[in-house]
Amino acid sequence: MRLNEATRAVLQQLASSAKAQVRQVLRARIVLAAADGDSNGSIARQLAVSVNTVRQWRGRYAQHGLEGLKDAARTGRPRRYGDLVRVAVVAAATSMPPGPQATWTHTAIAAQVAADVTAPISASQVGRILVF
């Protein structure tokens, strides 16, 4: 693996940074050691990581350059309730409660949303939606 001077300088700065994330520092050190001609096993021992970790980051760097050393985007788990339910919860919470109630409870909002949108929702989930 060959590095030009500018790339090596960026990686050395990252590898010695006290403010960068530890995983970014580790990835920079892996690439620098690989550029110095060290084997995967040697790099793994020096940095106390698995050979698979070294292989992964060498490969990502070879394919994508410095951008490959950044964390990949993660999709995360999809929301349990869509925008329609979330809007219904907020709409209910910001409207006047029915009957003699002075304020909404999470349970009352859940019942109202279930009736309006025909989507069963728990009182605790109503609370989580209203926090955001």
mmCIF file of N, CA and C in Angstrom:
data_model
loop_
_atom_site.group_PDB
_atom_site.id
_atom_site.type_symbol
_atom_site.label_atom_id
_atom_site.label_comp_id
_atom_site.label_asym_id
_atom_site.label_seq_id
_atom_site.Cartn_x
_atom_site.Cartn_y
_atom_site.Cartn_z
ATOM 1 N N MET A 1 0.858 -1.171 0.000
ATOM 2 C CA MET A 1 0.000 0.000 0.000
ATOM 3 C C MET A 1 0.904 1.234 0.000
ATOM 4 N N ARG A 2 0.614 2.156 -0.899
ATOM 5 C CA ARG A 2 1.419 3.373 -1.008
ATOM 6 C C ARG A 2 0.577 4.581 -0.625
ATOM 7 N N LEU A 3 1.221 5.529 0.050
ATOM 8 C CA LEU A 3 0.554 6.768 0.438
ATOM 9 C C LEU A 3 1.339 7.948 -0.112
ATOM 10 N N ASN A 4 0.631 8.939 -0.626
ATOM 11 C CA ASN A 4 1.343 10.156 -1.010
ATOM 12 C C ASN A 4 1.600 10.981 0.252
ATOM 13 N N GLU A 5 2.422 12.001 0.133
ATOM 14 C CA GLU A 5 2.829 12.771 1.313
ATOM 15 C C GLU A 5 1.652 13.443 2.004
ATOM 16 N N ALA A 6 0.738 13.985 1.234
ATOM 17 C CA ALA A 6 -0.415 14.676 1.822
ATOM 18 C C ALA A 6 -1.294 13.703 2.607
ATOM 19 N N THR A 7 -1.543 12.543 2.028
ATOM 20 C CA THR A 7 -2.369 11.543 2.705
ATOM 21 C C THR A 7 -1.677 11.038 3.958
ATOM 22 N N ARG A 8 -0.379 10.787 3.861
ATOM 23 C CA ARG A 8 0.376 10.331 5.025
ATOM 24 C C ARG A 8 0.313 11.377 6.142
ATOM 25 N N ALA A 9 0.428 12.640 5.790
ATOM 26 C CA ALA A 9 0.371 13.708 6.793
ATOM 27 C C ALA A 9 -0.987 13.734 7.489
ATOM 28 N N VAL A 10 -2.058 13.585 6.710
ATOM 29 C CA VAL A 10 -3.409 13.563 7.291
ATOM 30 C C VAL A 10 -3.554 12.379 8.234
ATOM 31 N N LEU A 11 -3.098 11.204 7.805
ATOM 32 C CA LEU A 11 -3.214 10.001 8.637
ATOM 33 C C LEU A 11 -2.356 10.111 9.894
ATOM 34 N N GLN A 12 -1.159 10.679 9.786
ATOM 35 C CA GLN A 12 -0.301 10.835 10.961
ATOM 36 C C GLN A 12 -0.918 11.807 11.958
ATOM 37 N N GLN A 13 -1.503 12.867 11.456
ATOM 38 C CA GLN A 13 -2.173 13.817 12.337
ATOM 39 C C GLN A 13 -3.343 13.142 13.049
ATOM 40 N N LEU A 14 -4.113 12.370 12.317
ATOM 41 C CA LEU A 14 -5.246 11.658 12.900
ATOM 42 C C LEU A 14 -4.774 10.610 13.901
ATOM 43 N N ALA A 15 -3.718 9.887 13.570
ATOM 44 C CA ALA A 15 -3.215 8.818 14.438
ATOM 45 C C ALA A 15 -2.665 9.348 15.755
ATOM 46 N N SER A 16 -2.218 10.591 15.780
ATOM 47 C CA SER A 16 -1.655 11.148 17.013
ATOM 48 C C SER A 16 -2.594 12.146 17.682
ATOM 49 N N SER A 17 -3.803 12.255 17.171
ATOM 50 C CA SER A 17 -4.764 13.217 17.700
ATOM 51 C C SER A 17 -5.309 12.778 19.055
ATOM 52 N N ALA A 18 -5.409 13.738 19.958
ATOM 53 C CA ALA A 18 -6.008 13.472 21.263
ATOM 54 C C ALA A 18 -7.507 13.755 21.242
ATOM 55 N N LYS A 19 -7.970 14.419 20.201
ATOM 56 C CA LYS A 19 -9.380 14.803 20.136
ATOM 57 C C LYS A 19 -10.206 13.938 19.194
ATOM 58 N N ALA A 20 -9.545 13.181 18.335
ATOM 59 C CA ALA A 20 -10.274 12.320 17.395
ATOM 60 C C ALA A 20 -10.854 11.122 18.140
ATOM 61 N N GLN A 21 -11.869 10.521 17.571
ATOM 62 C CA GLN A 21 -12.457 9.326 18.164
ATOM 63 C C GLN A 21 -11.438 8.195 18.122
ATOM 64 N N VAL A 22 -11.457 7.360 19.139
ATOM 65 C CA VAL A 22 -10.490 6.271 19.258
ATOM 66 C C VAL A 22 -10.532 5.369 18.032
ATOM 67 N N ARG A 23 -11.718 5.082 17.528
ATOM 68 C CA ARG A 23 -11.812 4.189 16.369
ATOM 69 C C ARG A 23 -11.186 4.816 15.125
ATOM 70 N N GLN A 24 -11.259 6.151 14.992
ATOM 71 C CA GLN A 24 -10.628 6.819 13.855
ATOM 72 C C GLN A 24 -9.108 6.767 13.979
ATOM 73 N N VAL A 25 -8.603 6.943 15.196
ATOM 74 C CA VAL A 25 -7.159 6.869 15.450
ATOM 75 C C VAL A 25 -6.654 5.472 15.106
ATOM 76 N N LEU A 26 -7.380 4.456 15.542
ATOM 77 C CA LEU A 26 -6.994 3.073 15.269
ATOM 78 C C LEU A 26 -6.946 2.803 13.764
ATOM 79 N N ARG A 27 -7.945 3.248 13.045
ATOM 80 C CA ARG A 27 -7.996 3.020 11.599
ATOM 81 C C ARG A 27 -6.816 3.700 10.895
ATOM 82 N N ALA A 28 -6.491 4.907 11.331
ATOM 83 C CA ALA A 28 -5.348 5.617 10.742
ATOM 84 C C ALA A 28 -4.053 4.869 11.030
ATOM 85 N N ARG A 29 -3.910 4.356 12.235
ATOM 86 C CA ARG A 29 -2.698 3.606 12.592
ATOM 87 C C ARG A 29 -2.578 2.319 11.784
ATOM 88 N N ILE A 30 -3.693 1.676 11.525
ATOM 89 C CA ILE A 30 -3.684 0.456 10.708
ATOM 90 C C ILE A 30 -3.169 0.776 9.309
ATOM 91 N N VAL A 31 -3.699 1.816 8.700
ATOM 92 C CA VAL A 31 -3.295 2.169 7.335
ATOM 93 C C VAL A 31 -1.831 2.604 7.298
ATOM 94 N N LEU A 32 -1.397 3.375 8.288
ATOM 95 C CA LEU A 32 0.006 3.802 8.323
ATOM 96 C C LEU A 32 0.945 2.607 8.455
ATOM 97 N N ALA A 33 0.594 1.671 9.325
ATOM 98 C CA ALA A 33 1.436 0.480 9.495
ATOM 99 C C ALA A 33 1.455 -0.352 8.212
ATOM 100 N N ALA A 34 0.314 -0.449 7.552
ATOM 101 C CA ALA A 34 0.254 -1.194 6.291
ATOM 102 C C ALA A 34 1.118 -0.512 5.231
ATOM 103 N N ALA A 35 1.098 0.804 5.204
ATOM 104 C CA ALA A 35 1.910 1.543 4.233
ATOM 105 C C ALA A 35 3.399 1.380 4.516
ATOM 106 N N ASP A 36 3.737 1.126 5.772
ATOM 107 C CA ASP A 36 5.140 0.892 6.141
ATOM 108 C C ASP A 36 5.578 -0.529 5.818
ATOM 109 N N GLY A 37 4.656 -1.352 5.326
ATOM 110 C CA GLY A 37 4.998 -2.702 4.897
ATOM 111 C C GLY A 37 4.754 -3.785 5.926
ATOM 112 N N ASP A 38 4.130 -3.451 7.049
ATOM 113 C CA ASP A 38 3.846 -4.456 8.077
ATOM 114 C C ASP A 38 2.756 -5.413 7.592
ATOM 115 N N SER A 39 2.834 -6.655 8.046
ATOM 116 C CA SER A 39 1.823 -7.653 7.688
ATOM 117 C C SER A 39 0.576 -7.453 8.541
ATOM 118 N N ASN A 40 -0.520 -8.048 8.103
ATOM 119 C CA ASN A 40 -1.761 -7.957 8.873
ATOM 120 C C ASN A 40 -1.581 -8.498 10.281
ATOM 121 N N GLY A 41 -0.896 -9.630 10.409
ATOM 122 C CA GLY A 41 -0.671 -10.223 11.726
ATOM 123 C C GLY A 41 0.155 -9.325 12.622
ATOM 124 N N SER A 42 1.179 -8.722 12.063
ATOM 125 C CA SER A 42 2.036 -7.820 12.827
ATOM 126 C C SER A 42 1.260 -6.584 13.290
ATOM 127 N N ILE A 43 0.469 -6.026 12.401
ATOM 128 C CA ILE A 43 -0.339 -4.851 12.753
ATOM 129 C C ILE A 43 -1.342 -5.214 13.842
ATOM 130 N N ALA A 44 -1.967 -6.374 13.703
ATOM 131 C CA ALA A 44 -2.953 -6.821 14.693
ATOM 132 C C ALA A 44 -2.314 -6.953 16.069
ATOM 133 N N ARG A 45 -1.125 -7.535 16.136
ATOM 134 C CA ARG A 45 -0.437 -7.676 17.427
ATOM 135 C C ARG A 45 -0.055 -6.315 18.002
ATOM 136 N N GLN A 46 0.488 -5.437 17.172
ATOM 137 C CA GLN A 46 0.913 -4.110 17.634
ATOM 138 C C GLN A 46 -0.248 -3.305 18.210
ATOM 139 N N LEU A 47 -1.400 -3.403 17.566
ATOM 140 C CA LEU A 47 -2.536 -2.565 17.944
ATOM 141 C C LEU A 47 -3.582 -3.299 18.781
ATOM 142 N N ALA A 48 -3.304 -4.561 19.101
ATOM 143 C CA ALA A 48 -4.198 -5.375 19.937
ATOM 144 C C ALA A 48 -5.610 -5.460 19.347
ATOM 145 N N VAL A 49 -5.666 -5.769 18.055
ATOM 146 C CA VAL A 49 -6.943 -5.991 17.381
ATOM 147 C C VAL A 49 -6.853 -7.303 16.619
ATOM 148 N N SER A 50 -7.961 -7.750 16.079
ATOM 149 C CA SER A 50 -7.943 -8.998 15.319
ATOM 150 C C SER A 50 -7.392 -8.765 13.912
ATOM 151 N N VAL A 51 -6.923 -9.841 13.316
ATOM 152 C CA VAL A 51 -6.438 -9.773 11.935
ATOM 153 C C VAL A 51 -7.585 -9.376 11.007
ATOM 154 N N ASN A 52 -8.792 -9.835 11.318
ATOM 155 C CA ASN A 52 -9.953 -9.467 10.498
ATOM 156 C C ASN A 52 -10.199 -7.957 10.522
ATOM 157 N N THR A 53 -9.990 -7.336 11.682
ATOM 158 C CA THR A 53 -10.148 -5.885 11.778
ATOM 159 C C THR A 53 -9.137 -5.178 10.887
ATOM 160 N N VAL A 54 -7.899 -5.635 10.933
ATOM 161 C CA VAL A 54 -6.855 -5.048 10.088
ATOM 162 C C VAL A 54 -7.215 -5.231 8.617
ATOM 163 N N ARG A 55 -7.631 -6.421 8.261
ATOM 164 C CA ARG A 55 -7.994 -6.722 6.872
ATOM 165 C C ARG A 55 -9.149 -5.824 6.411
ATOM 166 N N GLN A 56 -10.133 -5.666 7.281
ATOM 167 C CA GLN A 56 -11.299 -4.851 6.936
ATOM 168 C C GLN A 56 -10.891 -3.410 6.631
ATOM 169 N N TRP A 57 -10.082 -2.796 7.492
ATOM 170 C CA TRP A 57 -9.751 -1.385 7.306
ATOM 171 C C TRP A 57 -8.732 -1.163 6.202
ATOM 172 N N ARG A 58 -7.861 -2.124 5.983
ATOM 173 C CA ARG A 58 -6.965 -2.019 4.826
ATOM 174 C C ARG A 58 -7.786 -2.067 3.539
ATOM 175 N N GLY A 59 -8.747 -2.968 3.501
ATOM 176 C CA GLY A 59 -9.601 -3.093 2.321
ATOM 177 C C GLY A 59 -10.450 -1.858 2.079
ATOM 178 N N ARG A 60 -11.029 -1.329 3.147
ATOM 179 C CA ARG A 60 -11.859 -0.127 3.001
ATOM 180 C C ARG A 60 -11.024 1.046 2.505
ATOM 181 N N TYR A 61 -9.783 1.157 3.037
ATOM 182 C CA TYR A 61 -8.920 2.244 2.581
ATOM 183 C C TYR A 61 -8.533 2.036 1.116
ATOM 184 N N ALA A 62 -8.212 0.807 0.754
ATOM 185 C CA ALA A 62 -7.815 0.519 -0.629
ATOM 186 C C ALA A 62 -8.949 0.840 -1.604
ATOM 187 N N GLN A 63 -10.180 0.591 -1.198
ATOM 188 C CA GLN A 63 -11.328 0.837 -2.076
ATOM 189 C C GLN A 63 -11.765 2.293 -2.108
ATOM 190 N N HIS A 64 -11.766 2.943 -0.931
ATOM 191 C CA HIS A 64 -12.405 4.258 -0.821
ATOM 192 C C HIS A 64 -11.481 5.381 -0.369
ATOM 193 N N GLY A 65 -10.233 5.091 -0.095
ATOM 194 C CA GLY A 65 -9.324 6.132 0.371
ATOM 195 C C GLY A 65 -9.677 6.606 1.770
ATOM 196 N N LEU A 66 -9.370 7.858 2.066
ATOM 197 C CA LEU A 66 -9.627 8.400 3.406
ATOM 198 C C LEU A 66 -11.105 8.341 3.781
ATOM 199 N N GLU A 67 -11.982 8.513 2.810
ATOM 200 C CA GLU A 67 -13.428 8.436 3.078
ATOM 201 C C GLU A 67 -13.818 7.061 3.606
ATOM 202 N N GLY A 68 -13.107 6.032 3.191
ATOM 203 C CA GLY A 68 -13.407 4.676 3.630
ATOM 204 C C GLY A 68 -13.123 4.439 5.095
ATOM 205 N N LEU A 69 -12.340 5.316 5.719
ATOM 206 C CA LEU A 69 -12.018 5.150 7.136
ATOM 207 C C LEU A 69 -13.091 5.742 8.045
ATOM 208 N N LYS A 70 -14.036 6.460 7.456
ATOM 209 C CA LYS A 70 -15.137 7.014 8.244
ATOM 210 C C LYS A 70 -16.176 5.931 8.493
ATOM 211 N N ASP A 71 -16.996 6.138 9.507
ATOM 212 C CA ASP A 71 -18.077 5.201 9.786
ATOM 213 C C ASP A 71 -19.060 5.192 8.623
ATOM 214 N N ALA A 72 -19.513 4.012 8.262
ATOM 215 C CA ALA A 72 -20.519 3.889 7.212
ATOM 216 C C ALA A 72 -21.873 4.323 7.768
ATOM 217 N N ALA A 73 -22.735 4.804 6.911
ATOM 218 C CA ALA A 73 -24.075 5.193 7.327
ATOM 219 C C ALA A 73 -24.829 3.955 7.805
ATOM 220 N N ARG A 74 -25.601 4.133 8.825
ATOM 221 C CA ARG A 74 -26.394 3.027 9.367
ATOM 222 C C ARG A 74 -27.862 3.356 9.211
ATOM 223 N N THR A 75 -28.609 2.366 8.837
ATOM 224 C CA THR A 75 -30.028 2.603 8.597
ATOM 225 C C THR A 75 -30.820 2.654 9.890
ATOM 226 N N GLY A 76 -30.453 1.864 10.849
ATOM 227 C CA GLY A 76 -31.212 1.826 12.091
ATOM 228 C C GLY A 76 -32.531 1.101 11.916
ATOM 229 N N ARG A 77 -33.211 0.920 13.004
ATOM 230 C CA ARG A 77 -34.499 0.253 12.965
ATOM 231 C C ARG A 77 -35.560 1.231 12.476
ATOM 232 N N PRO A 78 -36.477 0.781 11.635
ATOM 233 C CA PRO A 78 -37.534 1.690 11.175
ATOM 234 C C PRO A 78 -38.476 2.054 12.322
ATOM 235 N N ARG A 79 -39.094 3.203 12.211
ATOM 236 C CA ARG A 79 -40.040 3.632 13.238
ATOM 237 C C ARG A 79 -41.206 2.664 13.313
ATOM 238 N N ARG A 80 -41.663 2.446 14.534
ATOM 239 C CA ARG A 80 -42.801 1.557 14.735
ATOM 240 C C ARG A 80 -44.089 2.227 14.260
ATOM 241 N N TYR A 81 -44.190 3.531 14.506
ATOM 242 C CA TYR A 81 -45.388 4.268 14.117
ATOM 243 C C TYR A 81 -45.010 5.315 13.084
ATOM 244 N N GLY A 82 -45.783 5.384 12.025
ATOM 245 C CA GLY A 82 -45.497 6.319 10.943
ATOM 246 C C GLY A 82 -45.889 7.748 11.288
ATOM 247 N N ASP A 83 -45.721 8.608 10.316
ATOM 248 C CA ASP A 83 -46.004 10.026 10.509
ATOM 249 C C ASP A 83 -47.470 10.283 10.835
ATOM 250 N N LEU A 84 -48.365 9.503 10.252
ATOM 251 C CA LEU A 84 -49.796 9.702 10.492
ATOM 252 C C LEU A 84 -50.132 9.538 11.972
ATOM 253 N N VAL A 85 -49.603 8.494 12.589
ATOM 254 C CA VAL A 85 -49.865 8.247 14.009
ATOM 255 C C VAL A 85 -49.189 9.322 14.854
ATOM 256 N N ARG A 86 -47.969 9.686 14.515
ATOM 257 C CA ARG A 86 -47.238 10.696 15.277
ATOM 258 C C ARG A 86 -47.965 12.049 15.231
ATOM 259 N N VAL A 87 -48.470 12.404 14.050
ATOM 260 C CA VAL A 87 -49.221 13.657 13.917
ATOM 261 C C VAL A 87 -50.510 13.579 14.727
ATOM 262 N N ALA A 88 -51.166 12.441 14.715
ATOM 263 C CA ALA A 88 -52.405 12.276 15.484
ATOM 264 C C ALA A 88 -52.144 12.423 16.979
ATOM 265 N N VAL A 89 -51.023 11.903 17.458
ATOM 266 C CA VAL A 89 -50.671 12.030 18.882
ATOM 267 C C VAL A 89 -50.462 13.500 19.235
ATOM 268 N N VAL A 90 -49.688 14.201 18.430
ATOM 269 C CA VAL A 90 -49.413 15.617 18.705
ATOM 270 C C VAL A 90 -50.690 16.443 18.590
ATOM 271 N N ALA A 91 -51.519 16.144 17.594
ATOM 272 C CA ALA A 91 -52.778 16.877 17.422
ATOM 273 C C ALA A 91 -53.681 16.683 18.634
ATOM 274 N N ALA A 92 -53.774 15.462 19.110
ATOM 275 C CA ALA A 92 -54.607 15.206 20.289
ATOM 276 C C ALA A 92 -54.050 15.927 21.507
ATOM 277 N N ALA A 93 -52.742 15.882 21.688
ATOM 278 C CA ALA A 93 -52.120 16.490 22.868
ATOM 279 C C ALA A 93 -52.258 18.009 22.877
ATOM 280 N N THR A 94 -52.370 18.614 21.711
ATOM 281 C CA THR A 94 -52.465 20.078 21.647
ATOM 282 C C THR A 94 -53.902 20.577 21.512
ATOM 283 N N SER A 95 -54.860 19.659 21.545
ATOM 284 C CA SER A 95 -56.267 20.064 21.481
ATOM 285 C C SER A 95 -56.879 19.990 22.881
ATOM 286 N N MET A 96 -58.084 20.488 22.998
ATOM 287 C CA MET A 96 -58.796 20.420 24.279
ATOM 288 C C MET A 96 -59.290 18.991 24.495
ATOM 289 N N PRO A 97 -59.106 18.461 25.691
ATOM 290 C CA PRO A 97 -59.586 17.098 25.954
ATOM 291 C C PRO A 97 -61.114 17.053 25.995
ATOM 292 N N PRO A 98 -61.679 15.903 25.631
ATOM 293 C CA PRO A 98 -63.142 15.787 25.628
ATOM 294 C C PRO A 98 -63.687 15.684 27.058
ATOM 295 N N GLY A 99 -64.916 16.108 27.210
ATOM 296 C CA GLY A 99 -65.599 15.943 28.484
ATOM 297 C C GLY A 99 -65.024 16.803 29.597
ATOM 298 N N PRO A 100 -65.157 16.308 30.824
ATOM 299 C CA PRO A 100 -64.772 17.115 31.981
ATOM 300 C C PRO A 100 -63.259 17.128 32.273
ATOM 301 N N GLN A 101 -62.478 16.392 31.487
ATOM 302 C CA GLN A 101 -61.040 16.355 31.740
ATOM 303 C C GLN A 101 -60.428 17.742 31.535
ATOM 304 N N ALA A 102 -59.524 18.121 32.446
ATOM 305 C CA ALA A 102 -58.841 19.409 32.312
ATOM 306 C C ALA A 102 -57.593 19.272 31.451
ATOM 307 N N THR A 103 -56.957 18.109 31.508
ATOM 308 C CA THR A 103 -55.743 17.874 30.720
ATOM 309 C C THR A 103 -55.768 16.459 30.154
ATOM 310 N N TRP A 104 -54.973 16.260 29.149
ATOM 311 C CA TRP A 104 -54.835 14.937 28.550
ATOM 312 C C TRP A 104 -53.908 14.074 29.397
ATOM 313 N N THR A 105 -54.199 12.795 29.453
ATOM 314 C CA THR A 105 -53.247 11.815 29.984
ATOM 315 C C THR A 105 -52.727 11.016 28.792
ATOM 316 N N HIS A 106 -51.614 10.361 28.976
ATOM 317 C CA HIS A 106 -51.082 9.540 27.883
ATOM 318 C C HIS A 106 -52.071 8.442 27.505
ATOM 319 N N THR A 107 -52.734 7.893 28.503
ATOM 320 C CA THR A 107 -53.719 6.836 28.249
ATOM 321 C C THR A 107 -54.887 7.368 27.419
ATOM 322 N N ALA A 108 -55.355 8.569 27.756
ATOM 323 C CA ALA A 108 -56.474 9.158 27.011
ATOM 324 C C ALA A 108 -56.063 9.482 25.572
ATOM 325 N N ILE A 109 -54.839 9.971 25.394
ATOM 326 C CA ILE A 109 -54.356 10.261 24.038
ATOM 327 C C ILE A 109 -54.260 8.969 23.236
ATOM 328 N N ALA A 110 -53.750 7.901 23.863
ATOM 329 C CA ALA A 110 -53.633 6.612 23.175
ATOM 330 C C ALA A 110 -55.003 6.116 22.727
ATOM 331 N N ALA A 111 -56.009 6.258 23.589
ATOM 332 C CA ALA A 111 -57.367 5.829 23.238
ATOM 333 C C ALA A 111 -57.925 6.677 22.093
ATOM 334 N N GLN A 112 -57.688 7.981 22.140
ATOM 335 C CA GLN A 112 -58.170 8.885 21.090
ATOM 336 C C GLN A 112 -57.521 8.560 19.745
ATOM 337 N N VAL A 113 -56.209 8.336 19.757
ATOM 338 C CA VAL A 113 -55.491 8.020 18.518
ATOM 339 C C VAL A 113 -55.963 6.682 17.967
ATOM 340 N N ALA A 114 -56.165 5.705 18.843
ATOM 341 C CA ALA A 114 -56.638 4.393 18.394
ATOM 342 C C ALA A 114 -57.998 4.519 17.715
ATOM 343 N N ALA A 115 -58.850 5.405 18.234
ATOM 344 C CA ALA A 115 -60.171 5.601 17.633
ATOM 345 C C ALA A 115 -60.083 6.383 16.321
ATOM 346 N N ASP A 116 -59.228 7.396 16.282
ATOM 347 C CA ASP A 116 -59.124 8.261 15.096
ATOM 348 C C ASP A 116 -58.389 7.601 13.934
ATOM 349 N N VAL A 117 -57.287 6.936 14.238
ATOM 350 C CA VAL A 117 -56.404 6.432 13.186
ATOM 351 C C VAL A 117 -56.499 4.917 13.050
ATOM 352 N N THR A 118 -57.225 4.294 13.937
ATOM 353 C CA THR A 118 -57.327 2.830 14.014
ATOM 354 C C THR A 118 -55.949 2.174 14.066
ATOM 355 N N ALA A 119 -55.077 2.756 14.889
ATOM 356 C CA ALA A 119 -53.748 2.182 15.116
ATOM 357 C C ALA A 119 -53.562 2.045 16.617
ATOM 358 N N PRO A 120 -53.517 0.813 17.116
ATOM 359 C CA PRO A 120 -53.327 0.659 18.553
ATOM 360 C C PRO A 120 -51.957 1.195 18.964
ATOM 361 N N ILE A 121 -51.941 1.967 20.035
ATOM 362 C CA ILE A 121 -50.704 2.560 20.532
ATOM 363 C C ILE A 121 -50.775 2.585 22.052
ATOM 364 N N SER A 122 -49.658 2.352 22.695
ATOM 365 C CA SER A 122 -49.637 2.318 24.156
ATOM 366 C C SER A 122 -49.431 3.719 24.726
ATOM 367 N N ALA A 123 -49.809 3.880 25.979
ATOM 368 C CA ALA A 123 -49.620 5.161 26.660
ATOM 369 C C ALA A 123 -48.138 5.504 26.770
ATOM 370 N N SER A 124 -47.303 4.501 26.992
ATOM 371 C CA SER A 124 -45.865 4.778 27.100
ATOM 372 C C SER A 124 -45.287 5.235 25.762
ATOM 373 N N GLN A 125 -45.797 4.688 24.663
ATOM 374 C CA GLN A 125 -45.335 5.124 23.340
ATOM 375 C C GLN A 125 -45.792 6.551 23.063
ATOM 376 N N VAL A 126 -46.976 6.901 23.511
ATOM 377 C CA VAL A 126 -47.448 8.285 23.383
ATOM 378 C C VAL A 126 -46.469 9.216 24.091
ATOM 379 N N GLY A 127 -46.046 8.821 25.283
ATOM 380 C CA GLY A 127 -45.079 9.630 26.029
ATOM 381 C C GLY A 127 -43.772 9.794 25.281
ATOM 382 N N ARG A 128 -43.285 8.715 24.665
ATOM 383 C CA ARG A 128 -42.028 8.799 23.902
ATOM 384 C C ARG A 128 -42.175 9.715 22.688
ATOM 385 N N ILE A 129 -43.320 9.668 22.037
ATOM 386 C CA ILE A 129 -43.540 10.535 20.873
ATOM 387 C C ILE A 129 -43.587 11.996 21.304
ATOM 388 N N LEU A 130 -44.231 12.265 22.420
ATOM 389 C CA LEU A 130 -44.374 13.651 22.868
ATOM 390 C C LEU A 130 -43.077 14.243 23.402
ATOM 391 N N VAL A 131 -42.134 13.425 23.776
ATOM 392 C CA VAL A 131 -40.841 13.935 24.243
ATOM 393 C C VAL A 131 -40.116 14.608 23.102
ATOM 394 N N PHE A 132 -40.244 14.070 21.904
ATOM 395 C CA PHE A 132 -39.556 14.628 20.738
ATOM 396 C C PHE A 132 -40.454 15.605 20.102
#
